[in-house]
Coordinates of C-alpha atoms in Angstrom, one line a residue:
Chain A
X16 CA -64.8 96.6 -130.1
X17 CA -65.7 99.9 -131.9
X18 CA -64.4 102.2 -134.3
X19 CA -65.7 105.1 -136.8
X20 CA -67.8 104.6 -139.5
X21 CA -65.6 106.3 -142.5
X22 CA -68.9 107.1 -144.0
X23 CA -70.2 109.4 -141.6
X24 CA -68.0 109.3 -138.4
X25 CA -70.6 107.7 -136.5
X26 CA -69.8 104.8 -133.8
X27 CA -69.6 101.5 -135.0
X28 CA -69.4 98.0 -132.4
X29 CA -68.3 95.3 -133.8
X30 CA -69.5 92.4 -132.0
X31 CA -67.5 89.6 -131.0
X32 CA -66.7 86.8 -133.2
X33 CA -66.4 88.9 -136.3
X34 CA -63.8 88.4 -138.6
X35 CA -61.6 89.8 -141.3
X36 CA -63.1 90.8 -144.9
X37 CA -66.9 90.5 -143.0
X38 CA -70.0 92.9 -144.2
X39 CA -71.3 95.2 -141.4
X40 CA -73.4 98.0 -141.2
X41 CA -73.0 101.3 -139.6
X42 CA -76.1 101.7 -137.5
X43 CA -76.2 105.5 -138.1
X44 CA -76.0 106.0 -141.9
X45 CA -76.5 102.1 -142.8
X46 CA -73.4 102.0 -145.1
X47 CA -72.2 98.7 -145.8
X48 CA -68.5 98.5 -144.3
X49 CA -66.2 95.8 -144.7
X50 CA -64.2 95.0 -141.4
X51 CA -60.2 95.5 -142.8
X52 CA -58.4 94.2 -139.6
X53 CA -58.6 92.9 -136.2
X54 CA -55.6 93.5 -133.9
X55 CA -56.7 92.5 -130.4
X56 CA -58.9 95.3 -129.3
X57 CA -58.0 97.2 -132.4
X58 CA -60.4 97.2 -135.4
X59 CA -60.4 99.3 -138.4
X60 CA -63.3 98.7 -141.2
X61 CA -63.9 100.9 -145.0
X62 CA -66.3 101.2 -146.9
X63 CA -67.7 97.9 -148.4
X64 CA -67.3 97.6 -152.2
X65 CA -69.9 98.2 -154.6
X66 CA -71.3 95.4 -156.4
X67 CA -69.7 94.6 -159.2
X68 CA -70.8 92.8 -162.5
X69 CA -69.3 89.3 -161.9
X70 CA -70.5 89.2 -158.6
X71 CA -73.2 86.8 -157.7
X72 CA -73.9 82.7 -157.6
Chain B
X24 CA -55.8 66.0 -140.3
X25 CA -57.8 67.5 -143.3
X26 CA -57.1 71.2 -143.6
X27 CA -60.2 72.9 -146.1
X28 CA -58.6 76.6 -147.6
X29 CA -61.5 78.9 -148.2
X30 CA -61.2 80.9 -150.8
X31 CA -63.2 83.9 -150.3
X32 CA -63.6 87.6 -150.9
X33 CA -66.2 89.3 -148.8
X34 CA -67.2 87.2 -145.9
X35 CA -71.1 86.6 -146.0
X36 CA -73.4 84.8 -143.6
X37 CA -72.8 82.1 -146.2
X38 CA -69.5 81.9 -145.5
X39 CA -69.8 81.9 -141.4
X40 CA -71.9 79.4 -141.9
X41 CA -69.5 77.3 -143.5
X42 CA -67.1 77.9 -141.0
X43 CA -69.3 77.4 -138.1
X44 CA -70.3 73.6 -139.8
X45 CA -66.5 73.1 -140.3
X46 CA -65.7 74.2 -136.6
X47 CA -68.7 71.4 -135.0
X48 CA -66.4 68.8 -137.3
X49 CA -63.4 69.5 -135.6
X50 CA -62.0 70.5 -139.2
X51 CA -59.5 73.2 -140.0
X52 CA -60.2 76.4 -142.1
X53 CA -57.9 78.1 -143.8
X54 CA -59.1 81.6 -144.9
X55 CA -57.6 82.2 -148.4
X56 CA -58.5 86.5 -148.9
X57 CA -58.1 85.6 -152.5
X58 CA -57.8 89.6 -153.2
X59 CA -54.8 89.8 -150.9
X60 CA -52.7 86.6 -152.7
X61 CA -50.8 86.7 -155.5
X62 CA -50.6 84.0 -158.1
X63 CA -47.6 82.8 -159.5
X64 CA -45.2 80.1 -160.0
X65 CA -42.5 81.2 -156.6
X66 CA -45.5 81.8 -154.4
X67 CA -45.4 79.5 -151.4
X68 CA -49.1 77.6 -151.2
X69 CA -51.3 77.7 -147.9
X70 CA -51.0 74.1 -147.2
X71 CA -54.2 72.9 -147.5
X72 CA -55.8 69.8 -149.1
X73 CA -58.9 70.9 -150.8
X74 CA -59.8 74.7 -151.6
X75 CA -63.6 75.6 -151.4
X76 CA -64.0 78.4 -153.9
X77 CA -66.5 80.6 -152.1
X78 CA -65.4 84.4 -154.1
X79 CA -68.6 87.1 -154.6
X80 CA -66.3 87.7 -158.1
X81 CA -66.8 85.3 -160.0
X82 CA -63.7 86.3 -162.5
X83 CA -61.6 86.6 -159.5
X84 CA -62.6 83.3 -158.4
X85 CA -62.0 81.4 -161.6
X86 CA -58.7 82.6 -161.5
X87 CA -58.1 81.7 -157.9
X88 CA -59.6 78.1 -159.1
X89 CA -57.4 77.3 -161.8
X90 CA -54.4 78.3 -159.7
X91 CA -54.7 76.2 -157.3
X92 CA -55.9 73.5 -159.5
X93 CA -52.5 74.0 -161.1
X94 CA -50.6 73.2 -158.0
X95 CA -52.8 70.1 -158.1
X96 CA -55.2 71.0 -155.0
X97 CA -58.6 70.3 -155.5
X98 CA -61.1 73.2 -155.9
X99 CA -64.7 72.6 -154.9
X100 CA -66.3 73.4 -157.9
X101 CA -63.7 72.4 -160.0
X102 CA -63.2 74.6 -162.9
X103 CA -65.0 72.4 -165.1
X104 CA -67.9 72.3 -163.3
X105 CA -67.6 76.7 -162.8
X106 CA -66.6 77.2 -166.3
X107 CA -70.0 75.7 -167.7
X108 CA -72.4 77.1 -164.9
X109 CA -71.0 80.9 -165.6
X110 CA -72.5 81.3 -168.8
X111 CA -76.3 81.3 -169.7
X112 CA -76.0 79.6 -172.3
X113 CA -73.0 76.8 -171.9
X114 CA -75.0 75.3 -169.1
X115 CA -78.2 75.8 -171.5
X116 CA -76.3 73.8 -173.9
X117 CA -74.8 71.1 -171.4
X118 CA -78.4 70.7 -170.4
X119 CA -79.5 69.9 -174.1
X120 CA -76.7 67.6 -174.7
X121 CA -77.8 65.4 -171.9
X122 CA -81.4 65.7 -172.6
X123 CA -82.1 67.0 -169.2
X124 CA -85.3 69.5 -169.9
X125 CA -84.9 73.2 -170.4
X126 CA -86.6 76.3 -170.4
X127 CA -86.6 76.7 -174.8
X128 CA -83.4 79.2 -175.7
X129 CA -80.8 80.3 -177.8
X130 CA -78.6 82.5 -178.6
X131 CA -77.8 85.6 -181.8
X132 CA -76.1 88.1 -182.2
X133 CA -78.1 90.4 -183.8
X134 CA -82.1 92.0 -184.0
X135 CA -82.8 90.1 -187.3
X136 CA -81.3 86.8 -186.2
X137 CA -83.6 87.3 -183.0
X138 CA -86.8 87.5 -184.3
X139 CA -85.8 83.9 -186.2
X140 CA -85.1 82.6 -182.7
X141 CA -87.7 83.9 -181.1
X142 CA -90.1 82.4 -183.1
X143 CA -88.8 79.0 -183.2
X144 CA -89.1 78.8 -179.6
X145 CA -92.9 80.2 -179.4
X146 CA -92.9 83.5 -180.1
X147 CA -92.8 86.6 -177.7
X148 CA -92.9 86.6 -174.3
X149 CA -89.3 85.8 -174.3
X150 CA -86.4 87.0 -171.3
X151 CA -82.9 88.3 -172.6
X152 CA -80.3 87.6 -170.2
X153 CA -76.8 88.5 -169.9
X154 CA -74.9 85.3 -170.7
X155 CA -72.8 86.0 -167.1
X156 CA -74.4 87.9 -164.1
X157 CA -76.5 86.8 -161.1
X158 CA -79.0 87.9 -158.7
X159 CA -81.6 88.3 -161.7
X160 CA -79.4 92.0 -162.8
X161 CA -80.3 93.2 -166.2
X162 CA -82.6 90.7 -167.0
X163 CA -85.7 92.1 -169.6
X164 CA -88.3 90.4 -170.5
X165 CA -89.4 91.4 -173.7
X166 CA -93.1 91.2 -174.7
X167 CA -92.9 92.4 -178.6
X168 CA -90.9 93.6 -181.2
X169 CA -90.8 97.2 -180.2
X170 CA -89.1 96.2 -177.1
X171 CA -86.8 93.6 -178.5
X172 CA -85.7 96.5 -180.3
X173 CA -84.6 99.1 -177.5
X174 CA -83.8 96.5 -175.3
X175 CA -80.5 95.2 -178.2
X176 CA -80.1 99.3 -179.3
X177 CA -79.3 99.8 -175.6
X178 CA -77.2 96.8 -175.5
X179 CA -74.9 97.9 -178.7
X180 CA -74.6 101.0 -177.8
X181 CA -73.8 100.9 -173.8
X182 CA -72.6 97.1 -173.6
X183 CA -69.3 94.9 -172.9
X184 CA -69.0 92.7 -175.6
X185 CA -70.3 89.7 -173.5
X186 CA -73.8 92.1 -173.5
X187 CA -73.9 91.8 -177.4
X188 CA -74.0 87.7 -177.4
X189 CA -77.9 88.1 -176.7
X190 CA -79.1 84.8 -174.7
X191 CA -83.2 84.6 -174.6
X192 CA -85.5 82.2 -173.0
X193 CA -89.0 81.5 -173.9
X194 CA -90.9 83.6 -171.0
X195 CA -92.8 80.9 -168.9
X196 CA -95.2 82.0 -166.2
X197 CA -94.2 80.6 -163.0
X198 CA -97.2 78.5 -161.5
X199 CA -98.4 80.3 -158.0
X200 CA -96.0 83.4 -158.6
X201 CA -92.7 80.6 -157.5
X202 CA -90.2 78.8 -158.8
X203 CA -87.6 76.0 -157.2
X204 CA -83.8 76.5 -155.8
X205 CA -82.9 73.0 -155.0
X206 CA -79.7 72.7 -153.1
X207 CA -78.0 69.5 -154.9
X208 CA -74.4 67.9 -153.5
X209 CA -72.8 65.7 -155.7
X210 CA -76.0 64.8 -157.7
X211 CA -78.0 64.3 -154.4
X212 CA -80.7 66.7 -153.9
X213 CA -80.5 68.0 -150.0
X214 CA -83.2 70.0 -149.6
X215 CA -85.1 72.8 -152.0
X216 CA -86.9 76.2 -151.1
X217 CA -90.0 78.0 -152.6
X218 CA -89.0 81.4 -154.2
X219 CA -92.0 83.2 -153.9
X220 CA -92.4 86.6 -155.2
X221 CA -95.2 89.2 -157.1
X222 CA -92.3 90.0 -159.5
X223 CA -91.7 88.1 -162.4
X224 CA -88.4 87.7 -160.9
X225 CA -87.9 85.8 -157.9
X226 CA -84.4 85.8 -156.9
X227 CA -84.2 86.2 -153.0
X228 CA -81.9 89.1 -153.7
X229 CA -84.3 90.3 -155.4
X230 CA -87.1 90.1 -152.6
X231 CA -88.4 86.8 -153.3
X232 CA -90.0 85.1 -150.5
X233 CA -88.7 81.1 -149.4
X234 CA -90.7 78.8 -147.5
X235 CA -89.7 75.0 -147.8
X236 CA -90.3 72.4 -150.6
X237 CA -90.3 68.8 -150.5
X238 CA -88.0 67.0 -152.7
X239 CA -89.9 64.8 -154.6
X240 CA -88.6 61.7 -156.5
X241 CA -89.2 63.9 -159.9
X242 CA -87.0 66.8 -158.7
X243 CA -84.6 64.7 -157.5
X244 CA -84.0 62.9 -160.9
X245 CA -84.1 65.7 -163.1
X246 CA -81.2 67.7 -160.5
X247 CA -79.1 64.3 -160.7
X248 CA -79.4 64.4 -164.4
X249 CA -78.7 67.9 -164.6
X250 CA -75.9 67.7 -162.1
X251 CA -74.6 64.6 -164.1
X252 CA -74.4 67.4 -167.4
X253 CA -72.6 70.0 -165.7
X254 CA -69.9 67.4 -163.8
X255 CA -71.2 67.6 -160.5
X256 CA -70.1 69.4 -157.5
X257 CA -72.0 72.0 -155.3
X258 CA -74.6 73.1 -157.3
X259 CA -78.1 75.3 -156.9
X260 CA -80.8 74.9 -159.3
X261 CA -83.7 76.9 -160.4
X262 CA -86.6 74.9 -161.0
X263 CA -89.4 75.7 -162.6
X264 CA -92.8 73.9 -162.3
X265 CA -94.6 73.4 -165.7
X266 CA -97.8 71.1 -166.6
X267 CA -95.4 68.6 -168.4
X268 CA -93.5 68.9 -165.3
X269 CA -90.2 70.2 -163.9
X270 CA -87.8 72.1 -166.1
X271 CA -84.5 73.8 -165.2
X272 CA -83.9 77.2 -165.8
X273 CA -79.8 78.1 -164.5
X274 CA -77.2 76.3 -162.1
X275 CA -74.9 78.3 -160.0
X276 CA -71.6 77.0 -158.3
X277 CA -71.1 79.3 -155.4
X278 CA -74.7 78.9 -154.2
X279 CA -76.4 81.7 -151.5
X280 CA -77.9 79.0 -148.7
X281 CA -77.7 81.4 -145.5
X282 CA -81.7 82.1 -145.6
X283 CA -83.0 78.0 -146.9
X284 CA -81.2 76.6 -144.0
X285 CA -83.8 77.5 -141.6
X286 CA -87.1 77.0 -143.9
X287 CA -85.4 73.9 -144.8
X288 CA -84.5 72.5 -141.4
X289 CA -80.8 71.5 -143.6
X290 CA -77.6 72.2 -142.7
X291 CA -76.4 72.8 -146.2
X292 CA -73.4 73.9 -144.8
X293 CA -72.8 71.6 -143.1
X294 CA -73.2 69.1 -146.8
X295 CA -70.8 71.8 -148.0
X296 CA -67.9 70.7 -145.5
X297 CA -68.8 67.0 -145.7
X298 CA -68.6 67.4 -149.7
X299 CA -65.4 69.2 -149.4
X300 CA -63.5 66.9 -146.6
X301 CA -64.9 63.5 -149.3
X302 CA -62.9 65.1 -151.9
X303 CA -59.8 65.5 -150.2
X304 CA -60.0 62.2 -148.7
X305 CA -60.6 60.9 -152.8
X306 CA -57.1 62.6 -153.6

């Protein structure tokens, strides 16, 4: 499946077996983007949040 | 037929793994997007039998614990258990209580009360610590008094309230640049990793290094004692090796595992699912 980065517009596969809410990266610019839905052969992904705070262990 | 509700935000490799370990068991996974659910009393529950709290937030994930706990599903870690590994300085304390040995701390509130503490547990080196946080951000470790000084200025001035509870640690130097994570299930240690690292720091998300350790019967005590003082669960301590021996430095409840499982040889996630589908079937 591919799709855009909404970084920087480049291509972005996502391999099979990925699922909702996973971290990728976009192999142009190397932003981390979070994969939003997967509707058969449909996938869209943003950009992953930055880390916040609270997050950790 | 045991269904397991993950409750997650972001998925990690963490979290695949789990999945993957629960798939090889023939168990079901619910996966509970805990930013996409609302909580309240009308809202119609997932039907699952035990919730695994795996959220990157851990504020979001308390939450998402004490709700389901509410509706009388278990949560692995129980709030209990999450509420005291959090903070710094609870799990310090829980430690204490059960005479479990410590890295020296304390806590103040202000530069004068400090320097007091400071010298009753040995004097400077000594690492401030947010009470909250992870992955070794904002930690300083102060080497005098002029430091000590900037260090709490910055914190008044820039910090959350939470930054102005100032939690310290005596400094210790880490034998061989390394400390311990041990991987510890329901008071049984499973396995343990090196962190090794140049930095004084040696989180692995901070660039620290892991290679395997072998759980010896003295790290496996003092993690079933400490486990004991903080009510169980899923846990992952930092270890650090002195010449009076071991001595535990934190405890985390939603434990990183995706990069021990290999140096390890351990299917900690596989533990994980076990763990979780042993206290469902306790219900």
């Amino acid at each position: 499946m591919n799709t855009k980065c909404p970084v920087c517009d480049g291509e972005v596969t996502v391999e099979p077996g990925t699922i909702e809410s996973e971290i990728i990266q976009c192999p142009d610019c190397s932003a981390r983007l979070v994969v939003e839905k997967i509707e058969g052969s449909h996938v869209s992904v943003s950009e992953a949040p930055k880390v916040e705070e609270d997050w950790g262990e | 037929m045991i269904t397991i509700g993950l409750l997650h935000s972001t998925i990690r490799g963490d979290e695949k793994l789990i999945l993957e370990a629960a798939k090889k068991r023939n168990v079901t996974v619910k996966l509970i997007d805990i930013r996409r659910s609302i909580y309240c009393e009308e809202n119609p529950l997932n039907h699952i039998d035990v919730a695994l709290e795996r959220s990157v937030s851990t504020v979001k994930g308390m939450y998402a614990a004490y709700y389901y706990e509410s509706k009388n599903i278990p949560v692995v870690n129980s709030t209990a258990v999450a509420a005291i590994c959090e903070d710094k300085f609870l799990t310090s304390l829980a430690l204490m209580k059960a005479r479990v040995p410590t890295i020296p701390f304390g806590m103040a509130f202000s530069v004068v009360e400090l320097e007091s503490l400071i010298a009753s547990i040995g004097g400077y080196p000594v690492v401030i610590k947010p009470p909250e946080g992870s992955w070794g951000r904002l930690l300083a470790k102060i080497n005098d008094k002029d430091a000590l000084e900037a260090v709490i200025e910055h914190k008044d001035v820039l910090g959350t309230p939470s930054h102005k509870a100032f939690y310290v640690q005596k400094y210790i130097q880490k034998k061989q640049g390394r400390d311990i994570r041990a991987f510890v299930i329901d008071g049984h240690t499973i396995c343990a990793i090196y962190r090794h690292s140049p930095h004084w720091i040696t989180n692995t998300a901070r660039g620290g290094v892991a290679s395997n350790c072998t759980v010896d019967s003295e790290l496996a005590t003092i993690c079933k004692n400490a486990s004991i003082a903080v009510d169980g669960g899923i846990l992952a301590m930092d270890v650090v090796e002195t010449k009076d021996g071991y001595i535990i430095n934190e405890i985390n409840h939603t434990m990183e595992f995706k990069n021990s499982e290999m140096p390890t040889k351990t299917s900690i996630s596989g533990y994980i699912v076990d763990y979780c589908l042993q206290i469902a079937q306790t219900q």
